[in-house]
Amino acid sequence: MKCYICALEGGESEAVAICIVCGMGLCMEHAIRKDVDVWEGGYPLPSKRVKAPLPRILCPECYAALYGK
């Protein structure tokens, strides 16, 4: 699989990850690793944060949409 963003730019890089939101193939240059806090608990409350964050891979477009950066 090739990196979708590199292909749009006329390049050809191997994808090493897939965006967890949109499924786009990403190379190391375009993959963004974000540690996301995980919450657990009953409805409606109380909930508590799990000790370790969960690593997620995002493309630049989904990262900007979710985190405004």
GROMACS .gro file of C-alpha atoms in nm:
model
   69
    1MET     CA    1   0.000   0.000   0.000
    2LYS     CA    2   0.121   0.350  -0.082
    3CYS     CA    3   0.083   0.671   0.118
    4TYR     CA    4  -0.224   0.851  -0.015
    5ILE     CA    5  -0.091   1.202   0.054
    6CYS     CA    6   0.242   1.131  -0.117
    7ALA     CA    7   0.053   0.990  -0.417
    8LEU     CA    8  -0.150   1.313  -0.444
    9GLU     CA    9   0.175   1.510  -0.438
   10GLY     CA   10   0.324   1.294  -0.715
   11GLY     CA   11   0.548   1.090  -0.486
   12GLU     CA   12   0.553   0.723  -0.405
   13SER     CA   13   0.613   0.621  -0.042
   14GLU     CA   14   0.514   0.298   0.127
   15ALA     CA   15   0.237   0.328   0.385
   16VAL     CA   16   0.341   0.224   0.737
   17ALA     CA   17   0.015   0.312   0.915
   18ILE     CA   18  -0.355   0.368   0.857
   19CYS     CA   19  -0.552   0.663   0.996
   20ILE     CA   20  -0.787   0.532   1.266
   21VAL     CA   21  -1.061   0.778   1.157
   22CYS     CA   22  -1.070   0.774   0.774
   23GLY     CA   23  -0.858   0.470   0.685
   24MET     CA   24  -0.606   0.659   0.471
   25GLY     CA   25  -0.268   0.486   0.419
   26LEU     CA   26   0.015   0.698   0.559
   27CYS     CA   27   0.395   0.705   0.538
   28MET     CA   28   0.617   0.797   0.834
   29GLU     CA   29   0.626   1.162   0.720
   30HIS     CA   30   0.247   1.204   0.722
   31ALA     CA   31   0.144   0.978   1.013
   32ILE     CA   32   0.066   1.162   1.338
   33ARG     CA   33   0.077   0.961   1.662
   34LYS     CA   34  -0.157   1.094   1.929
   35ASP     CA   35  -0.200   0.947   2.278
   36VAL     CA   36  -0.571   0.952   2.364
   37ASP     CA   37  -0.707   0.930   2.717
   38VAL     CA   38  -0.948   0.643   2.772
   39TRP     CA   39  -1.235   0.672   3.018
   40GLU     CA   40  -1.427   0.388   3.180
   41GLY     CA   41  -1.721   0.370   3.413
   42GLY     CA   42  -2.093   0.326   3.438
   43TYR     CA   43  -2.368   0.540   3.293
   44PRO     CA   44  -2.411   0.827   3.358
   45LEU     CA   45  -2.134   0.872   3.615
   46PRO     CA   46  -1.887   0.819   3.777
   47SER     CA   47  -1.624   0.765   3.515
   48LYS     CA   48  -1.251   0.755   3.562
   49ARG     CA   49  -0.952   0.786   3.337
   50VAL     CA   50  -0.763   0.465   3.261
   51LYS     CA   51  -0.401   0.491   3.378
   52ALA     CA   52  -0.230   0.458   3.039
   53PRO     CA   53  -0.335   0.654   2.729
   54LEU     CA   54  -0.412   0.464   2.409
   55PRO     CA   55  -0.188   0.546   2.111
   56ARG     CA   56  -0.371   0.632   1.787
   57ILE     CA   57  -0.246   0.712   1.436
   58LEU     CA   58  -0.414   0.999   1.248
   59CYS     CA   59  -0.369   1.165   0.910
   60PRO     CA   60  -0.303   1.542   0.910
   61GLU     CA   61  -0.658   1.619   0.790
   62CYS     CA   62  -0.833   1.416   1.065
   63TYR     CA   63  -0.590   1.548   1.327
   64ALA     CA   64  -0.679   1.907   1.230
   65ALA     CA   65  -1.051   1.828   1.237
   66LEU     CA   66  -1.037   1.663   1.580
   67TYR     CA   67  -0.782   1.883   1.756
   68GLY     CA   68  -0.797   2.210   1.562
   69LYS     CA   69  -0.426   2.219   1.486
   0.00000   0.00000   0.00000
